XYZ file of N, CA and C in Angstrom:
486
model
N -26.762 66.197 -17.744
C -27.374 65.012 -18.269
C -26.499 64.381 -19.349
N -25.979 65.226 -20.224
C -25.098 64.731 -21.281
C -23.874 64.048 -20.677
N -23.418 64.572 -19.574
C -22.249 64.006 -18.899
C -22.537 62.577 -18.422
N -23.701 62.323 -17.890
C -24.094 60.994 -17.411
C -24.184 60.015 -18.571
N -24.736 60.452 -19.679
C -24.844 59.593 -20.862
C -23.450 59.241 -21.381
N -22.556 60.192 -21.397
C -21.184 59.928 -21.851
C -20.486 58.908 -20.935
N -20.715 59.008 -19.636
C -20.114 58.054 -18.686
C -20.661 56.645 -18.914
N -21.966 56.524 -19.145
C -22.573 55.215 -19.389
C -22.045 54.602 -20.683
N -21.873 55.417 -21.709
C -21.330 54.921 -22.977
C -19.881 54.482 -22.815
N -19.132 55.169 -21.998
C -17.731 54.816 -21.766
C -17.641 53.469 -21.045
N -18.556 53.168 -20.127
C -18.545 51.905 -19.393
C -19.021 50.742 -20.249
N -19.754 50.988 -21.309
C -20.297 49.937 -22.151
C -19.196 49.059 -22.729
N -18.035 49.580 -22.994
C -16.921 48.810 -23.536
C -16.307 47.874 -22.506
N -16.565 48.084 -21.237
C -16.024 47.253 -20.159
C -17.045 46.160 -19.848
N -16.967 45.042 -20.580
C -17.984 44.003 -20.463
C -17.570 42.841 -19.563
N -16.364 42.767 -19.045
C -15.931 41.652 -18.190
C -15.186 40.596 -18.989
N -15.187 39.372 -18.470
C -14.445 38.274 -19.099
C -15.265 37.633 -20.202
N -14.578 37.161 -21.228
C -15.263 36.437 -22.295
C -15.390 34.975 -21.889
N -16.228 34.244 -22.577
C -16.432 32.825 -22.295
C -15.136 32.042 -22.494
N -14.374 32.376 -23.496
C -13.097 31.699 -23.767
C -12.134 31.896 -22.600
N -12.045 33.101 -22.088
C -11.148 33.361 -20.952
C -11.561 32.538 -19.734
N -12.847 32.450 -19.472
C -13.324 31.655 -18.341
C -13.027 30.169 -18.543
N -13.206 29.673 -19.764
C -12.905 28.265 -20.049
C -11.421 27.960 -19.872
N -10.562 28.866 -20.270
C -9.118 28.673 -20.096
C -8.782 28.574 -18.609
N -9.373 29.421 -17.800
C -9.126 29.382 -16.353
C -9.611 28.059 -15.766
N -10.790 27.588 -16.184
C -11.322 26.315 -15.687
C -10.406 25.158 -16.084
N -9.898 25.158 -17.300
C -8.982 24.100 -17.753
C -7.696 24.126 -16.939
N -7.156 25.289 -16.681
C -5.921 25.398 -15.882
C -6.155 24.866 -14.469
N -7.277 25.218 -13.865
C -7.591 24.708 -12.524
C -7.744 23.189 -12.561
N -8.378 22.657 -13.589
C -8.532 21.206 -13.729
C -7.201 20.490 -13.830
N -6.267 21.051 -14.581
C -4.930 20.454 -14.709
C -4.212 20.470 -13.363
N -4.291 21.571 -12.650
C -3.647 21.655 -11.334
C -4.230 20.635 -10.358
N -5.546 20.467 -10.368
C -6.183 19.480 -9.489
C -5.763 18.068 -9.888
N -5.689 17.796 -11.186
C -5.286 16.468 -11.656
C -3.868 16.123 -11.225
N -3.029 17.102 -11.065
C -1.657 16.870 -10.600
C -1.619 16.775 -9.079
N -2.347 17.626 -8.394
C -2.247 17.727 -6.934
C -2.901 16.563 -6.195
N -4.028 16.063 -6.662
C -4.747 15.014 -5.929
C -3.928 13.728 -5.809
N -3.360 13.174 -6.889
C -2.547 11.958 -6.724
C -1.326 12.169 -5.829
N -0.717 13.324 -5.909
C 0.435 13.611 -5.048
C 0.000 13.604 -3.588
N -1.131 14.211 -3.300
C -1.647 14.250 -1.931
C -1.985 12.845 -1.429
N -2.621 12.030 -2.273
C -2.982 10.673 -1.860
C -1.736 9.833 -1.592
N -0.705 9.972 -2.414
C 0.544 9.246 -2.173
C 1.201 9.718 -0.884
N 1.100 10.986 -0.590
C 1.646 11.522 0.655
C 0.943 10.892 1.851
N -0.380 10.764 1.778
C -1.139 10.149 2.873
C -0.769 8.684 3.046
N -0.610 7.954 1.939
C -0.214 6.544 2.036
C 1.165 6.416 2.668
N 2.080 7.272 2.262
C 3.430 7.248 2.832
C 3.416 7.532 4.323
N 2.577 8.462 4.745
C 2.478 8.781 6.173
C 1.909 7.601 6.952
N 0.925 6.917 6.387
C 0.352 5.742 7.059
C 1.383 4.620 7.151
N 2.180 4.433 6.101
C 3.241 3.420 6.128
C 4.270 3.741 7.206
N 4.653 4.993 7.310
C 5.617 5.402 8.344
C 5.033 5.186 9.737
N 3.735 5.374 9.872
C 3.076 5.162 11.156
C 3.151 3.692 11.566
N 2.949 2.774 10.612
C 3.058 1.341 10.910
C 4.486 0.990 11.326
N 5.473 1.558 10.640
C 6.874 1.311 11.005
C 7.167 1.848 12.406
N 6.628 2.999 12.716
C 6.824 3.592 14.035
C 6.195 2.728 15.124
N 5.035 2.146 14.833
C 4.397 1.251 15.803
C 5.278 0.038 16.089
N 5.964 -0.469 15.069
C 6.880 -1.598 15.285
C 8.015 -1.177 16.204
N 8.572 -0.011 15.973
C 9.673 0.456 16.833
C 9.206 0.619 18.285
N 7.999 1.115 18.467
C 7.439 1.226 19.813
C 7.218 -0.141 20.438
N 6.792 -1.104 19.616
C 6.583 -2.466 20.114
C 7.900 -3.098 20.541
N 8.963 -2.863 19.782
C 10.283 -3.405 20.146
C 10.674 -2.905 21.531
N 10.509 -1.623 21.766
C 10.857 -1.050 23.075
C 10.027 -1.670 24.192
N 8.722 -1.808 23.968
C 7.841 -2.366 25.000
C 8.179 -3.829 25.281
N 8.459 -4.599 24.239
C 8.784 -6.019 24.409
C 10.106 -6.183 25.152
N 11.092 -5.402 24.776
C 12.393 -5.511 25.450
C 12.311 -5.046 26.902
N 11.478 -4.056 27.174
C 11.300 -3.622 28.560
C 10.587 -4.717 29.360
N 9.596 -5.357 28.760
C 8.916 -6.477 29.410
C 9.929 -7.586 29.706
N 10.779 -7.886 28.738
C 11.811 -8.920 28.881
C 12.718 -8.616 30.074
N 13.117 -7.376 30.205
C 14.000 -6.966 31.301
C 13.289 -7.053 32.652
N 12.041 -6.629 32.700
C 11.288 -6.606 33.958
C 10.804 -7.984 34.412
N 10.803 -8.973 33.526
C 10.242 -10.290 33.834
C 11.279 -11.406 33.736
N 12.424 -11.189 34.327
C 13.475 -12.208 34.431
C 13.859 -12.823 33.084
N 14.101 -11.971 32.114
C 14.540 -12.395 30.783
C 13.568 -13.378 30.126
N 12.299 -13.072 30.233
C 11.250 -13.873 29.605
C 10.438 -12.958 28.691
N 10.252 -13.399 27.443
C 9.447 -12.613 26.507
C 7.965 -12.850 26.766
N 7.121 -11.871 26.447
C 5.673 -12.057 26.616
C 5.136 -13.039 25.574
N 3.971 -13.647 25.848
C 3.382 -14.552 24.855
C 2.904 -13.779 23.622
N 2.676 -14.513 22.547
C 2.219 -13.950 21.279
C 0.936 -13.139 21.476
N 0.833 -12.017 20.763
C -0.352 -11.157 20.868
C -0.561 -10.404 19.563
N -1.809 -10.044 19.281
C -2.128 -9.240 18.098
C -3.089 -8.127 18.486
N -3.141 -7.112 17.651
C -4.061 -6.004 17.872
C -4.422 -5.347 16.560
N -5.589 -4.709 16.530
C -6.064 -4.068 15.318
C -6.788 -2.784 15.701
N -6.268 -1.648 15.260
C -6.930 -0.367 15.508
C -7.605 0.064 14.216
N -8.926 -0.073 14.162
C -9.670 0.285 12.954
C -9.831 1.785 12.803
N -9.532 2.522 13.857
C -9.681 3.971 13.808
C -11.062 4.429 14.229
N -11.979 3.475 14.465
C -13.356 3.829 14.815
C -13.537 4.093 16.305
N -12.735 3.438 17.145
C -12.962 3.535 18.590
C -11.923 4.365 19.316
N -11.029 4.982 18.626
C -9.996 5.785 19.281
C -8.731 4.981 19.498
N -8.124 5.126 20.661
C -6.845 4.487 20.943
C -7.022 2.998 21.193
N -6.156 2.218 20.598
C -6.149 0.769 20.767
C -4.744 0.369 21.178
N -4.631 -0.621 22.066
C -3.302 -1.059 22.479
C -3.303 -2.551 22.768
N -2.111 -3.122 22.770
C -1.903 -4.521 23.121
C -1.196 -4.523 24.466
N -1.773 -5.211 25.443
C -1.129 -5.330 26.748
C -0.296 -6.600 26.749
N 0.998 -6.457 26.922
C 1.894 -7.613 26.923
C 1.777 -8.367 28.238
N 1.708 -9.695 28.147
C 1.613 -10.511 29.348
C 0.200 -10.634 29.879
N -0.798 -10.349 29.063
C -2.182 -10.487 29.499
C -2.674 -9.279 30.274
N -3.777 -9.476 30.981
C -4.437 -8.367 31.686
C -3.583 -7.775 32.794
N -2.671 -8.558 33.361
C -1.841 -8.054 34.461
C -0.529 -7.453 33.973
N -0.328 -7.430 32.668
C 0.923 -6.900 32.115
C 1.080 -5.414 32.364
N 2.324 -4.986 32.432
C 2.603 -3.570 32.678
C 3.009 -2.831 31.417
N 3.398 -3.541 30.377
C 3.836 -2.907 29.132
C 2.725 -2.961 28.090
N 2.551 -1.842 27.385
C 1.530 -1.777 26.345
C 2.153 -1.321 25.039
N 1.616 -1.847 23.951
C 1.986 -1.393 22.611
C 0.789 -0.597 22.103
N 0.962 0.693 21.924
C -0.125 1.540 21.438
C -0.096 1.551 19.914
N -1.263 1.344 19.312
C -1.367 1.274 17.857
C -1.906 2.579 17.285
N -1.347 2.988 16.171
C -1.848 4.160 15.451
C -3.170 3.806 14.775
N -3.907 4.827 14.346
C -5.165 4.588 13.635
C -4.937 3.725 12.408
N -5.862 2.802 12.178
C -5.881 1.924 11.008
C -4.633 1.055 10.898
N -4.058 0.679 12.035
C -2.861 -0.160 12.024
C -3.170 -1.522 12.620
N -2.719 -2.572 11.924
C -2.798 -3.934 12.436
C -1.382 -4.333 12.811
N -1.217 -4.930 13.988
C 0.114 -5.313 14.446
C 0.045 -6.684 15.100
N 1.031 -7.501 14.801
C 1.128 -8.815 15.413
C 2.508 -9.025 15.996
N 2.545 -9.615 17.186
C 3.797 -9.971 17.855
C 3.785 -11.489 17.997
N 4.787 -12.152 17.422
C 4.841 -13.611 17.425
C 6.124 -14.077 18.083
N 5.991 -14.832 19.162
C 7.141 -15.377 19.880
C 7.436 -16.772 19.351
N 8.701 -17.028 19.038
C 9.142 -18.347 18.581
C 10.151 -18.885 19.579
N 9.891 -20.096 20.073
C 10.804 -20.738 21.015
C 11.310 -22.021 20.367
N 12.487 -21.978 19.729
C 13.008 -23.174 19.064
C 13.469 -24.221 20.082
N 13.579 -25.482 19.618
C 14.038 -26.564 20.495
C 15.454 -26.291 20.987
N 16.275 -25.748 20.115
C 17.633 -25.365 20.518
C 17.838 -23.904 20.165
N 18.541 -23.218 20.991
C 18.797 -21.803 20.738
C 17.865 -20.909 21.536
N 18.140 -19.642 21.455
C 17.386 -18.655 22.233
C 16.054 -18.321 21.560
N 15.047 -18.005 22.355
C 13.777 -17.570 21.769
C 13.949 -16.222 21.058
N 13.122 -16.009 20.065
C 13.146 -14.741 19.335
C 11.716 -14.383 18.959
N 11.536 -13.159 18.543
C 10.191 -12.719 18.183
C 10.198 -11.996 16.845
N 9.005 -11.978 16.251
C 8.775 -11.267 15.000
C 7.598 -10.321 15.224
N 7.735 -9.112 14.720
C 6.640 -8.140 14.798
C 6.255 -7.763 13.372
N 4.964 -7.840 13.077
C 4.444 -7.481 11.756
C 3.444 -6.344 11.918
N 3.456 -5.404 11.002
C 2.482 -4.304 11.055
C 2.092 -3.879 9.650
N 0.850 -3.456 9.530
C 0.312 -2.969 8.259
C -0.702 -1.878 8.568
N -0.693 -0.827 7.775
C -1.687 0.230 7.916
C -2.679 0.110 6.769
N -3.969 -0.019 7.094
C -4.980 -0.128 6.042
C -5.110 1.171 5.256
N -4.593 2.261 5.790
C -4.591 3.528 5.065
C -3.339 3.709 4.225
N -2.418 2.751 4.308
C -1.143 2.853 3.598
C -1.145 2.086 2.291
N 0.050 1.738 1.840
C 0.214 1.013 0.589
C -0.411 -0.371 0.716
N -1.219 -0.743 -0.272
C -1.943 -2.008 -0.228
C -0.985 -3.195 -0.201
N -1.291 -4.178 0.631
C -0.512 -5.420 0.767
C 0.940 -5.194 1.167
N 1.241 -4.106 1.830
C 2.610 -3.871 2.288
C 2.659 -4.058 3.798
N 3.366 -5.086 4.220
C 3.560 -5.388 5.634
C 4.989 -5.067 6.004
N 5.169 -4.549 7.195
C 6.504 -4.251 7.709
C 6.831 -5.272 8.791
N 8.092 -5.701 8.816
C 8.490 -6.805 9.686
C 9.775 -6.469 10.424
N 9.827 -6.904 11.682
C 11.068 -6.866 12.454
C 11.258 -8.252 13.050
N 12.459 -8.803 12.906
C 12.792 -10.110 13.459
C 13.938 -9.919 14.438
N 13.716 -10.260 15.708
C 14.748 -10.031 16.730
C 15.949 -10.948 16.548
N 15.764 -12.071 15.867
C 16.880 -12.986 15.630
C 17.870 -12.374 14.642
N 17.350 -11.657 13.668
C 18.187 -11.006 12.656
C 18.626 -9.628 13.137
N 17.720 -8.928 13.835
C 18.018 -7.574 14.301
C 17.962 -6.581 13.159
N 18.612 -5.479 13.316
C 18.641 -4.468 12.262
C 17.409 -3.596 12.268
N 17.021 -3.165 11.083
C 15.919 -2.210 10.969
C 14.622 -2.909 10.573
N 13.548 -2.148 10.557
C 12.248 -2.640 10.117
C 12.300 -2.783 8.603
N 11.853 -3.930 8.100
C 11.929 -4.212 6.664
C 10.535 -4.430 6.085
N 10.426 -4.326 4.766
C 9.183 -4.643 4.074
C 9.129 -6.153 3.911
N 7.972 -6.757 4.205
C 7.817 -8.205 4.101
C 7.934 -8.646 2.652
N 8.591 -9.790 2.451
C 8.711 -10.351 1.108
C 7.401 -11.003 0.684
N 6.527 -11.294 1.637
C 5.247 -11.939 1.367
C 4.162 -10.873 1.302
N 3.562 -10.696 0.125
C 2.550 -9.641 -0.018
C 1.221 -10.040 0.612
N 0.995 -11.341 0.818
C -0.268 -11.788 1.414
C -0.094 -12.110 2.891
N 0.795 -11.400 3.556
C 1.067 -11.642 4.973
C -0.119 -11.208 5.825
N -0.093 -11.626 7.075
C -1.093 -11.196 8.046
C -0.381 -10.932 9.363
N -1.156 -10.663 10.407
C -0.554 -10.370 11.703
C 0.196 -11.575 12.263
N -0.194 -12.767 11.870
C 0.432 -13.969 12.421
C 1.315 -14.706 11.427
N 1.290 -14.329 10.164
C 2.090 -15.036 9.146
C 2.921 -14.074 8.311
N 3.855 -13.426 8.915
C 4.664 -12.497 8.120
C 6.095 -12.969 8.017
């Protein structure tokens, strides 16, 4: 019996964590969360922006393939908007009978605008924006200039005015 009492008295000194120790741990976790959440949100915005740029590159391929298959004629102007609510969204080039499609990523708005000047060759502009990406950032490709996909200089651009 004395042995049991001695064991219980020995355990009495082992009381667990103090309130101060628990508060320090909570503060450390709070600091880590305060650092991690903005980094994660910026990562998501960057991924959405890259997705819009990728959609433009896919559109360039589809438009040029349409051009090749249709006696060097570009498809008429078209726009599309994938809100992410209905699944896959695409733009069919050349109307309902077209064979080329531009598939849009979730939450991506894309516009294809054909320009036929009085003199010179026709050219097209493709604009894309991801609503999950950086606010008011539109990406643009102009076939007359060529090169890579660029950020639009106009922050208030739309699918038809970039």
